[in-house]
XYZ file of C-alpha atoms in Angstrom:
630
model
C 2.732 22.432 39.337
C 4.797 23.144 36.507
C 4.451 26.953 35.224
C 4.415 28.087 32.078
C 7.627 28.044 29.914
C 9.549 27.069 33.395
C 11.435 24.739 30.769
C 11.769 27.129 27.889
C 16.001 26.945 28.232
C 16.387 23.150 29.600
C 17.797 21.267 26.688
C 15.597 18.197 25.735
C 16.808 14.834 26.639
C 16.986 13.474 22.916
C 19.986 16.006 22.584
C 22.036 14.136 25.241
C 20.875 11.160 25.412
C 18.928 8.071 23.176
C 18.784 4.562 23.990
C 19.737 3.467 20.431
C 19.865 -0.563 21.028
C 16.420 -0.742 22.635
C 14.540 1.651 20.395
C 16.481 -0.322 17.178
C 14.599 -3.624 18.916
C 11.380 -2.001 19.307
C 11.543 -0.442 16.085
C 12.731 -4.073 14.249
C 9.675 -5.450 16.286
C 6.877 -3.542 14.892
C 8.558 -3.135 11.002
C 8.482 -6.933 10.680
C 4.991 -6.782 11.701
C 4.094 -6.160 8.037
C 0.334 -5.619 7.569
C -0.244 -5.817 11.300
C 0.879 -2.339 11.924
C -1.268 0.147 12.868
C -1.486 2.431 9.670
C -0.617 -0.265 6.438
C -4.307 -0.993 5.915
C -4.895 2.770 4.595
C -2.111 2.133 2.007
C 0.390 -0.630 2.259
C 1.800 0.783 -1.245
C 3.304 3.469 0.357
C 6.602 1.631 1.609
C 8.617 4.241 2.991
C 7.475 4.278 6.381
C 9.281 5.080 10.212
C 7.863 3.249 12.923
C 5.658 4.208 15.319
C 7.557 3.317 18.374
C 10.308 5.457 16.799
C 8.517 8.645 16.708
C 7.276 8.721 19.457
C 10.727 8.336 21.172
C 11.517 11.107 18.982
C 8.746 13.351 20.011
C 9.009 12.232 23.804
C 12.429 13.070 23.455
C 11.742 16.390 22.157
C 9.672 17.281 25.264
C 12.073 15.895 28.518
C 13.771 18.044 30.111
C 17.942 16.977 31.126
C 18.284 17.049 34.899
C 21.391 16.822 36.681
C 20.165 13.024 37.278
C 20.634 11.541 33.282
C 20.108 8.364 34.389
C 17.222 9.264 36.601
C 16.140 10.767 33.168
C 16.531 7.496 30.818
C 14.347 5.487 33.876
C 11.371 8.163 33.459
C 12.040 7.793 29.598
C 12.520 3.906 29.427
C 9.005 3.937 31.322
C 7.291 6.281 29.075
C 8.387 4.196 26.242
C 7.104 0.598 28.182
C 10.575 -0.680 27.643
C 11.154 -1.118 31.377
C 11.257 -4.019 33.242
C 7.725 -3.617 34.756
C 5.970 -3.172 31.463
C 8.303 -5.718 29.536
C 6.268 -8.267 32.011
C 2.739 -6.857 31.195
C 3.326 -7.130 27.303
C 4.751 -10.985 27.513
C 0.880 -11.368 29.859
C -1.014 -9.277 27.353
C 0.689 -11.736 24.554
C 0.215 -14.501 26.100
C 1.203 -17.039 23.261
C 3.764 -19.944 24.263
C 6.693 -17.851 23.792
C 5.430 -15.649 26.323
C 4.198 -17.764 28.534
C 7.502 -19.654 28.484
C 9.461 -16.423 29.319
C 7.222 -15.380 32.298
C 7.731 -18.698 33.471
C 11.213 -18.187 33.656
C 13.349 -17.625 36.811
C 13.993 -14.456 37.899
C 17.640 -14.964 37.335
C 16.874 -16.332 33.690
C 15.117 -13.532 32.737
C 17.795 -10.689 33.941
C 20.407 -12.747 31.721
C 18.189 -12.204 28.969
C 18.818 -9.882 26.399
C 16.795 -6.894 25.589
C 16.232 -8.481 22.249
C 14.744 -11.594 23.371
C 12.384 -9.350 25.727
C 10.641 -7.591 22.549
C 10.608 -10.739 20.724
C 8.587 -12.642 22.914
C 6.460 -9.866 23.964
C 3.374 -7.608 22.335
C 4.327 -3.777 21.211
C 3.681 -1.703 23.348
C 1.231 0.282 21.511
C -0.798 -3.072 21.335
C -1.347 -3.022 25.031
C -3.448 0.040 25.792
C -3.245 2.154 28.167
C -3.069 0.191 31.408
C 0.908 -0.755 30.321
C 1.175 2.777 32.164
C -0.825 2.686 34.748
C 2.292 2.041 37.293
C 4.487 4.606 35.676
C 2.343 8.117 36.902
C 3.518 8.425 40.108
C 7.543 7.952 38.877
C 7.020 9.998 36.164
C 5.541 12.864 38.384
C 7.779 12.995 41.212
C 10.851 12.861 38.819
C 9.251 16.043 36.280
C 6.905 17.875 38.311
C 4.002 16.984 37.075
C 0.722 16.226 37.571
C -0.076 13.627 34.517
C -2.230 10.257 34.398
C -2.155 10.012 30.610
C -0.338 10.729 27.718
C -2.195 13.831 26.522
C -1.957 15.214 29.990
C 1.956 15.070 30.551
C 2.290 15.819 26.804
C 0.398 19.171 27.303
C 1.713 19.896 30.797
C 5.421 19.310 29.340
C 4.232 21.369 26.296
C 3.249 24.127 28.620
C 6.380 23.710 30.552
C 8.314 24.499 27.578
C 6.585 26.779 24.953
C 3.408 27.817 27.100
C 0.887 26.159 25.246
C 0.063 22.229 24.298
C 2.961 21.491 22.050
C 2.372 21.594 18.111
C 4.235 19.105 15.941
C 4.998 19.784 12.417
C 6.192 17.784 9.361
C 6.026 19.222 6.244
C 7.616 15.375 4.304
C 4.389 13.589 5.925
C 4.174 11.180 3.535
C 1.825 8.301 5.113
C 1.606 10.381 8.233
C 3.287 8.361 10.317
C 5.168 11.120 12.402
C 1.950 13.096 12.521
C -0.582 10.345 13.268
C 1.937 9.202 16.451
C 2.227 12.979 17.744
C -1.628 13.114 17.486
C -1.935 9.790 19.092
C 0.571 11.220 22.462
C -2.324 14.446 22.513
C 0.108 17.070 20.548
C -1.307 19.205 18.531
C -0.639 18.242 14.689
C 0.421 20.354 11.248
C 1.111 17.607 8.514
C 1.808 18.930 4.884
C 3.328 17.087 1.710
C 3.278 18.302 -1.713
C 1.780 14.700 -2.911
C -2.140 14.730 -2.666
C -1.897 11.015 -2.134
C 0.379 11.227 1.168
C -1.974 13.621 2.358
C -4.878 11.366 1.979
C -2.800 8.721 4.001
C -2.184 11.212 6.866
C -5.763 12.361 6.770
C -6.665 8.816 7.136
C -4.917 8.213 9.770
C -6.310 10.752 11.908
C -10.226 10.457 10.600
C -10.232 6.389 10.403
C -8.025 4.975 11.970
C -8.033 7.679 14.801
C -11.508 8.339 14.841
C -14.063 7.701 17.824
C -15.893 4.293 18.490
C -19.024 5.723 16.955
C -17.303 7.500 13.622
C -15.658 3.960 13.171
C -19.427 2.152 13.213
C -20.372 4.796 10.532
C -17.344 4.664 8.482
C -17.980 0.181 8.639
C -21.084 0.453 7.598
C -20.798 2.199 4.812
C -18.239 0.242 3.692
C -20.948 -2.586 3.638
C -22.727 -0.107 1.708
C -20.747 0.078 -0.734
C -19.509 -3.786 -0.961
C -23.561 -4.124 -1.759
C -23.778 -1.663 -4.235
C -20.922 -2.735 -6.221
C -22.230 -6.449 -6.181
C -25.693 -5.352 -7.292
C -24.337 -4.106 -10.421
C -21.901 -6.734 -11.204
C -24.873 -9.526 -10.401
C -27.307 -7.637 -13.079
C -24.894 -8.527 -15.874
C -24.747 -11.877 -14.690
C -20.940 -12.070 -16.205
C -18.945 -13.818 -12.794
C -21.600 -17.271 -12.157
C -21.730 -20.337 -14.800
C -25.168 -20.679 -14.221
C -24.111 -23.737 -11.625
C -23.997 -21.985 -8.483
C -20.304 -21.557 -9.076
C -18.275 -18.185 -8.919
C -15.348 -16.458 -10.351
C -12.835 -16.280 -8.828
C -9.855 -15.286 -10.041
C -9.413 -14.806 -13.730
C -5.923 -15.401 -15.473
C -5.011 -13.462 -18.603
C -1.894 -13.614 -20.532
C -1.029 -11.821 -23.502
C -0.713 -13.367 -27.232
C 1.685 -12.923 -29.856
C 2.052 -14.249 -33.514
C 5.248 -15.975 -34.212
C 6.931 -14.390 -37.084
C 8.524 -17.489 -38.322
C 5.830 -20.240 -37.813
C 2.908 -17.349 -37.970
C 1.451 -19.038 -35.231
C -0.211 -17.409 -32.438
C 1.589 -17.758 -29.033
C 0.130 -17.465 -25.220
C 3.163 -15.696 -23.367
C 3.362 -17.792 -20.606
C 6.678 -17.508 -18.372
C 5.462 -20.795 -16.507
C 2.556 -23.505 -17.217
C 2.400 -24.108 -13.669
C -1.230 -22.355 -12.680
C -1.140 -23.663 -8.623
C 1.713 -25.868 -7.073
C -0.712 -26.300 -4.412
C -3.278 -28.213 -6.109
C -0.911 -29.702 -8.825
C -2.873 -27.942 -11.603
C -0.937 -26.692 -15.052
C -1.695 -25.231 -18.162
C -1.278 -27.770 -21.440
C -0.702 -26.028 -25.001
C -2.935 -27.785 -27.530
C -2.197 -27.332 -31.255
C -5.372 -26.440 -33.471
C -2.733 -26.358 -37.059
C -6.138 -25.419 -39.098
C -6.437 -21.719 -37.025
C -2.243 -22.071 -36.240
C -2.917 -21.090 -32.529
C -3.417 -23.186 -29.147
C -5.774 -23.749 -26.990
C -4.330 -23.567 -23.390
C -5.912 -26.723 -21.326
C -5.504 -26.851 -17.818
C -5.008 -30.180 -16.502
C -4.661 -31.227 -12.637
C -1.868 -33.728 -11.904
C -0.803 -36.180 -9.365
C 2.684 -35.332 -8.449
C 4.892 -32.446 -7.859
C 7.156 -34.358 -10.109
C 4.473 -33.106 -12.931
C 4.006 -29.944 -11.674
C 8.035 -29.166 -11.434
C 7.975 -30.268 -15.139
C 5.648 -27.667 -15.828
C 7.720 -24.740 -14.589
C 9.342 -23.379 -18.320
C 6.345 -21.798 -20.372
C 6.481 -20.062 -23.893
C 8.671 -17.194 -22.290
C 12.425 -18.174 -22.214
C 15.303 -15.734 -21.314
C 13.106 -12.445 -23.223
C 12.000 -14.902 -25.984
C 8.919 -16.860 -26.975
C 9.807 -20.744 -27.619
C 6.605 -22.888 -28.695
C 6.718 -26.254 -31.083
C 3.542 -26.777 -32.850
C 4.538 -30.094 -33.538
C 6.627 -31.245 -30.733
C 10.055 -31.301 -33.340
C 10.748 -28.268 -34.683
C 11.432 -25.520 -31.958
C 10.392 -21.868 -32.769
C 12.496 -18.882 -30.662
C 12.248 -15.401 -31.352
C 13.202 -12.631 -29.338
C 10.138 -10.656 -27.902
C 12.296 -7.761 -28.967
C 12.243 -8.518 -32.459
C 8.281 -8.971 -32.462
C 7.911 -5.699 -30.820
C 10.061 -4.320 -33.106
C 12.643 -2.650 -30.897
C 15.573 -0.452 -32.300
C 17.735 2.695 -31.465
C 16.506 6.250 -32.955
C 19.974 8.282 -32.051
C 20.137 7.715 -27.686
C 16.409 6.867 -28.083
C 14.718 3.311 -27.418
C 11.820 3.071 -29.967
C 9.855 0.348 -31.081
C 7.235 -0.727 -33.980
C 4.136 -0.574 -31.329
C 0.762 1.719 -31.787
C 0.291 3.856 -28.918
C -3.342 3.284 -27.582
C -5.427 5.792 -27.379
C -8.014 7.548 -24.687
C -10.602 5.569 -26.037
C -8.821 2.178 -25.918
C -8.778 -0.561 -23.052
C -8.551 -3.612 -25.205
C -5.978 -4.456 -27.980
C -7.242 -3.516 -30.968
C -7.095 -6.645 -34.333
C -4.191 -5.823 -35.790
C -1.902 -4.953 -32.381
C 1.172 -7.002 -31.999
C 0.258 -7.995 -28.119
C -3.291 -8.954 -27.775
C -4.616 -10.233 -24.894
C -6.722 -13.518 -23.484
C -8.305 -15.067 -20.993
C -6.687 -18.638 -20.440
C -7.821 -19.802 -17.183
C -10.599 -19.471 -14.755
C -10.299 -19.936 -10.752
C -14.203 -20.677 -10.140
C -15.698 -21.318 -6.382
C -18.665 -22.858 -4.854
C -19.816 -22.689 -1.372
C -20.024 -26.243 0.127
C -23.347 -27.657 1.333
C -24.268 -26.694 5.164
C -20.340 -24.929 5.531
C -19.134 -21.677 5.115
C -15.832 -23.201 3.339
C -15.782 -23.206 -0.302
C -14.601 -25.938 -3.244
C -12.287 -24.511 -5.799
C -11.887 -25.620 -9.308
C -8.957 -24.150 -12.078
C -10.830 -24.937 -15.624
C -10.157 -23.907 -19.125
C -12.091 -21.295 -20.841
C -15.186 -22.409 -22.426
C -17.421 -20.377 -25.183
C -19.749 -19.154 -21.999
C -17.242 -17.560 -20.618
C -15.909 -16.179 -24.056
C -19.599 -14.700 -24.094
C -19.568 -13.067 -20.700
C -16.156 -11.269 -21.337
C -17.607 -9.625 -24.293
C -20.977 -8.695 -22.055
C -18.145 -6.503 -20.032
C -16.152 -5.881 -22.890
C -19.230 -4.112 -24.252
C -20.229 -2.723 -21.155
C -17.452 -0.547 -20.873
C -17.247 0.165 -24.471
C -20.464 1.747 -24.770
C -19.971 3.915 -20.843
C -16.734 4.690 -21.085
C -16.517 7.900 -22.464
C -18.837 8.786 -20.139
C -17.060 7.508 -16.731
C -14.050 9.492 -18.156
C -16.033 12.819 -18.266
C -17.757 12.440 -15.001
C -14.093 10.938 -13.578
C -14.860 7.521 -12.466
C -12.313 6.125 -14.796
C -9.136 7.938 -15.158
C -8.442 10.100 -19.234
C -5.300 11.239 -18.155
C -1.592 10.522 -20.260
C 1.189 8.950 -18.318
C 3.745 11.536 -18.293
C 7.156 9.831 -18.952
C 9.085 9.247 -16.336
C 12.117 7.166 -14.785
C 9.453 4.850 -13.448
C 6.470 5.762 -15.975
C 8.188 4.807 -19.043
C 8.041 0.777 -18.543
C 4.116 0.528 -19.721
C 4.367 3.414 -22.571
C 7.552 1.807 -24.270
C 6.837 -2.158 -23.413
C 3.098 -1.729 -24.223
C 1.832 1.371 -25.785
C -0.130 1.648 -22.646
C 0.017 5.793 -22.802
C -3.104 6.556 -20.207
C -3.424 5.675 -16.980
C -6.562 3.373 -17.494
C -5.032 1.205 -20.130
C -3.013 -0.493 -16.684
C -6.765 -2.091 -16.048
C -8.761 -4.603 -18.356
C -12.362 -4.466 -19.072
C -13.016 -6.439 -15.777
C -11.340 -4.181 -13.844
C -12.544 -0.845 -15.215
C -16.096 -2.086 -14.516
C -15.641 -2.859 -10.923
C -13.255 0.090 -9.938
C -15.913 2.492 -11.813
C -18.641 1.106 -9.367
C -16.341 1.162 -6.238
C -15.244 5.318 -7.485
C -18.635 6.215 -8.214
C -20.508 5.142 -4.909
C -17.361 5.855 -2.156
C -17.429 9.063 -0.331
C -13.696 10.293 1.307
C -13.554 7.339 3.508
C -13.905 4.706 1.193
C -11.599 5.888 -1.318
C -8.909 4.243 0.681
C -10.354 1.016 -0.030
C -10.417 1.793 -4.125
C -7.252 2.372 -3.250
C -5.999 -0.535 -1.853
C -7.995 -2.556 -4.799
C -6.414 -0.221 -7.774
C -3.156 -1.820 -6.195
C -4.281 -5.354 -5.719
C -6.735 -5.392 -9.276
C -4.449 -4.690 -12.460
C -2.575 -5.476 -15.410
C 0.058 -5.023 -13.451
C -0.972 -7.966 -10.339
C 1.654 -10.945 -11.058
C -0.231 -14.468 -10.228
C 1.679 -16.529 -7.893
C 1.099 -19.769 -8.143
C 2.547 -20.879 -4.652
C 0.830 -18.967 -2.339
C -1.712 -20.491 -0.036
C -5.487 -21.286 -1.509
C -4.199 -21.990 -4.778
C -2.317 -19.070 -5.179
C -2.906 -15.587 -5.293
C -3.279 -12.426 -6.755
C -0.288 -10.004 -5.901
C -0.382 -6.465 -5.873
C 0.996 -4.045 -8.410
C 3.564 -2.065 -6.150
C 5.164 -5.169 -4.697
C 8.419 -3.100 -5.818
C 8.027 0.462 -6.625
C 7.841 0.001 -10.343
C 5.203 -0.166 -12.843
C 6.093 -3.304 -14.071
C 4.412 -4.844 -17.216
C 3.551 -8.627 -17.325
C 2.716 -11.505 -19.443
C 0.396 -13.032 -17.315
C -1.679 -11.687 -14.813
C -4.562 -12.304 -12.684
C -7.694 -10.500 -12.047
C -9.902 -10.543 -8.835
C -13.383 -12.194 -8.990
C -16.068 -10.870 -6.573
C -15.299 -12.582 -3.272
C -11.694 -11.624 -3.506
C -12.459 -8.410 -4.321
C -15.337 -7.438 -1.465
C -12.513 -8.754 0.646
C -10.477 -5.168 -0.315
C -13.441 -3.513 -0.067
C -14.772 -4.174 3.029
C -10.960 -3.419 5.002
C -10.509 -3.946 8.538
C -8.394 -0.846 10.087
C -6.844 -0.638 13.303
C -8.568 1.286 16.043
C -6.666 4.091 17.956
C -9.004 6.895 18.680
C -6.873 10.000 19.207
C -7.870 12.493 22.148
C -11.083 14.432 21.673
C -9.333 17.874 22.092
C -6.168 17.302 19.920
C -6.299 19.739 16.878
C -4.499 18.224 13.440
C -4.623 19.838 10.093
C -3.261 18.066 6.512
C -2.508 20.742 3.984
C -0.636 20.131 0.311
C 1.765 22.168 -0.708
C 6.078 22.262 -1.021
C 7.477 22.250 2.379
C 9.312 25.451 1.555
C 6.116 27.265 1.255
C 5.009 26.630 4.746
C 3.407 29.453 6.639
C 2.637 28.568 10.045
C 4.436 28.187 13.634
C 5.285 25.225 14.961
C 7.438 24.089 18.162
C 8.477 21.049 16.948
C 9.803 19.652 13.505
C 10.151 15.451 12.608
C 10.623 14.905 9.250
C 11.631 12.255 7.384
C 12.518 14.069 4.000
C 13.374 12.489 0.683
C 16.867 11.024 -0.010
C 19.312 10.461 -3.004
C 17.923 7.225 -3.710
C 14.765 7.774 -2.831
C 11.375 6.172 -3.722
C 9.846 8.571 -6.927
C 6.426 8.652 -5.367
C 6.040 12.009 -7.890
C 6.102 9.418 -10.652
C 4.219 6.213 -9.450
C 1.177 7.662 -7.318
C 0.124 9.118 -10.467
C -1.639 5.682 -10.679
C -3.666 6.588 -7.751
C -3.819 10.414 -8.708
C -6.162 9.610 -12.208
C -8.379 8.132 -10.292
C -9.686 11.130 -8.119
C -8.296 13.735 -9.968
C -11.576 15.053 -12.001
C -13.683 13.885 -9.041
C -12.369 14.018 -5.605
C -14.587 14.017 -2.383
C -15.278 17.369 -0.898
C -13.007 16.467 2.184
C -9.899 16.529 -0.351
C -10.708 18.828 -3.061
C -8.754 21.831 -1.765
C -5.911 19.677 -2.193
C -4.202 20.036 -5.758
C -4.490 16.480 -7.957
C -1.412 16.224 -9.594
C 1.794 14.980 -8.538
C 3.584 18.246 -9.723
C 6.956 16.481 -10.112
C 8.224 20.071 -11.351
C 8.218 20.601 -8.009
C 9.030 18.064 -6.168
C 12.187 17.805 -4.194
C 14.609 14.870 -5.810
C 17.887 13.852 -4.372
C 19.699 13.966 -7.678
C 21.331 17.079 -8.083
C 22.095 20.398 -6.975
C 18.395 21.316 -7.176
C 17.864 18.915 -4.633
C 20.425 20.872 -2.235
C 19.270 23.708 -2.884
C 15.099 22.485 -2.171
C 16.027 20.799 1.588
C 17.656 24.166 2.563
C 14.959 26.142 1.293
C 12.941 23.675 3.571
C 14.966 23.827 6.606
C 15.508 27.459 6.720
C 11.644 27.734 6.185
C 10.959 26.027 9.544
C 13.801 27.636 11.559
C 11.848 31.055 10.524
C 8.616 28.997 11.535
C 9.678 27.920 15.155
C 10.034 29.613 18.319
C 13.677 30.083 19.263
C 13.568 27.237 21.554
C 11.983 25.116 19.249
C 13.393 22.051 18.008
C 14.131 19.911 14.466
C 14.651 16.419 14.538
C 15.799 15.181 10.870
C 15.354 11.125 10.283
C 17.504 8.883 7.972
């Protein structure tokens, strides 16, 4: 039995050795798994994240002992990882697709010929396997270290004991989405995680309460959930403003915004493409009314893609609006010109009114307003759970149930704003926070949502409790001005979400999600990975450099030269909870505090990773370890 620190001066294997090529496959593997890895779900607009399979080689790696045997040492390793021949065979029978089946099929002599590559391709990840993808491995593992493990958590505290006299503790103090943290938790180390962002700690948090929690926590945290679908329904169905009357829903609702033309003084629909769906051939028609000089935007479905292909230029043409009220003379102007753009000294300035606090909807005499052109509507089909889908124009009903929300929010508000179910904070300016101040006037963070949308996130804010606000999350993201309309995408087309890039990018056109589409966000389906019952994690904000407790073992992923300004752009999650955060995050501070955050720009930048670093050297045992990603 190993004793305690009988490993304290054995160098760890990831110092002298690494199996680069196979953990680059693995690691390839699960990145193009998109929104089937194990953590997206809690934020998939956090981008920056290292896989899994990664950090736990990294952590593993941290914990082996080098014996005079190194490549007795990468066999135990290879195993611990799955990536050996043995477990390569029980993830191609726990896949069991055709590609898998195919390869098993294979001759022994095929198969050795194969590369690693084709192995992980045609084979599950290991971490989708469970835990029987060990269960030959215990006995190897033993002999070769001395132990006396059957699971993770017991070779990772033995090991841990080996080498610091206690169950290993696993720092990193650049969590971000908790990635690193939630994969040390997972193994059965003991976890500090710590960001200055409040919004990376919320990730990290929920990855260790949801998606780690217990069978039982995860039937409590699904049904409410439910809970809160329902209540947010109830209180869009009493207005009655997303059914015609006909048993037919909204949903999806297409907005674009609306100009007048400064030589015709007509009023133009910015549309950067009349095409609404390529899928079912439907596109938007301008229709001259010369006694109000504006169009009404009919949407027509046609027969070929011939028609639809013809459809592709709108009004917006290389950054200008180009309409013809008459089909002979052709109106252009530059979008700059009608916003009135010019140069005050180095300064971009322009002729629009800032909005204020109280705003959410152009006011009369704003150059952009704003209107609803189109309407996705559904109906479920007799005796079927499937649904019929029809694009139509907008029609005086619906005119009349946009200004039931319009109201709505007018008159509640001010109120949601004091109690902090809508945001009142000003969008700093920023690198990434200028686009909707200077292209719009937008200047608080709720001016990025329209009426719709303010009513149904105030709901979702008002009735979720610390688990569900990763859900309000997920639909502030995926229910904005800023959610581009693709009109290729499967069912139609489809809503996109605002941090497809990691910009706030202003729009056009834009669609907004109708009740089924949104419940969809509400109720989300997380992976389940239910961390050891004895593992001890804590998620604390504050600068890495200010960090104040011991830890053996430091994986961090820190911020780069070019890297993403989450300081700047989570600020659109930040309004949201700031006034009113659950009691299981309140400690945390709400604010991005980009003063403080450490940007790879400059010399400050230097001068904030070596603060950092020489923190957790003073904050480690001497045998203690830092592993630094890039």
């Amino acid at each position: 039995m190993l004793q305690p620190h009988s490993w304290q001066d054995k160098p760890a294997l990831i110092e002298h050795l690494f199996p680069v090529q196979k953990i680059s496959a693995e690691s390839f593997k699960e990145q193009m798994a998109v929104h089937g890895k194990t953590l997206t779900a809690l934020g998939s607009y956090w981008k920056g994240r290292k896989p899994l399979i990664l950090n736990k080689a990294c952590i593993l790696g941290s914990l082996l002992p080098v014996s005079d045997d190194l490549l007795k040492d990468l066999e135990v390793f290879e195993m611990l990882m799955g990536m050996d021949n043995e477990s390569l065979e029980k993830r191609l029978d726990v896949k069991n697709d055709k590609a898998s089946r195919f390869f098993l099929a294979q001759e022994q002599s095929v198969k050795r010929d194969a590369t690693y590559n084709e192995w992980v391709r045609a084979a599950c990840r290991p971490e989708e396997c469970g835990d029987e993808l060990f269960s030959h491995i215990w006995a190897k593992v033993n002999a070769h270290l001395g132990t006396s493990a059957f699971s993770f958590p017991q070779l990772i505290e033995q090991m841990g004991i080996a080498r610091f006299g206690h169950r290993p503790r696993v720092a990193d103090v650049f969590s971000g989405s908790g990635q690193i943290p939630f994969e040390a938790a997972r193994l059965g180390c003991n976890v500090y995680a710590s960001d200055l962002n409040p919004i990376a700690c919320m990730l990290t948090w929920g990855g260790f309460n949801i998606v780690g929690a217990s069978p039982e926590k995860r039937l409590e945290i699904d049904n409410a959930q439910k809970e809160l679908a329902k209540k947010v329904q109830t209180e869009i169905d009493a207005l009655g403003v997303e059914t015609d009357g006909k048993d037919w829903q909204g949903k999806v609702y297409l907005y674009c915004v609306e100009v007048v033309c400064p030589e015709s003084g007509w009023k133009v629909p910015l549309l950067p493409t009349f095409i609404i769906s390529k899928g079912y051939k439907v596109i938007a028609k301008l229709v001259p009314v010369p006694a109000q000089k504006r169009y009404e935007v009919k949407i027509v479905y046609v027969k070929t893609d011939v028609e639809v292909e013809a459809a592709t230029i709108g009004t917006v043409q290389d950054g200008n609006v180009v309409h013809s009220p008459d089909g002979q003379i052709v109106y252009r102007v530059s979008i700059n010109t009608i916003r009135g753009d010019y140069k005050d000294g180095k300064e971009n300035k322009n002729l629009l009114r800032m909005w204020e606090k109280s705003d959410f909807i152009p006011r009369q005499n704003d150059i952009f307003q704003e209107r609803l052109y189109c309407v996705q509507w559904m109906k479920q089909k007799h005796d079927s759970a499937r649904f019929d889908y029809d694009f139509r124009a907008v029609t005086a009903d619906d005119l009349k149930r946009e200004q039931i929300v319009v109201d709505y929010v007018q008159t509640h508000l001010a109120d949601w704003q004091e109690k902090g179910y809508v945001p009142d904070s000003i969008i700093e300016a920023g690198a990434k926070t200028d686009e909707p101040i200077r292209t719009r006037g937008w200047t608080h963070w709720h001016h990025l949502f329209n009426a719709r949308q303010l009513l149904r996130h105030v709901f979702a804010n008002k009735y979720s409790g610390a688990y569900q606000k990763f859900a309000l999350q997920q639909i502030l993201n995926s229910n904005s001005r800023l959610c581009r309309w693709s009109n290729a995408d499967g069912g139609g087309g489809a809503v996109k979400q605002v941090f497809d890039n990691q910009a706030l990018n202003t729009l056009f056109n834009y669609g907004c999600r109708g009740s089924d589409y949104y419940n969809g966000l509400l109720l989300q389906n997380y992976a389940q990975a239910p961390l050891p019952i004895d593992t001890e994690v804590f998620v604390n904000s504050h600068p890495a450099q200010n960090l104040e407790t011991e830890n053996d073992i430091y994986i961090t992923d820190p911020p780069y030269g070019d890297a993403v300004k989450y300081e700047e752009i989570t600020e659109f999650f930040i309004a949201w909870l700031r006034k009113n955060p659950p009691a299981e995050f309140a400690h945390w501070t709400w604010d991005s505090r980009r003063s403080l955050a450490i940007k790879g720009e400059d010399e400050g930048f230097r001068q904030g990773m070596v603060a950092a670093y020489r923190k957790m050297t003073q904050k480690m045992p001497d045998n203690g370890i830092q592993v630094l990603m890039f």
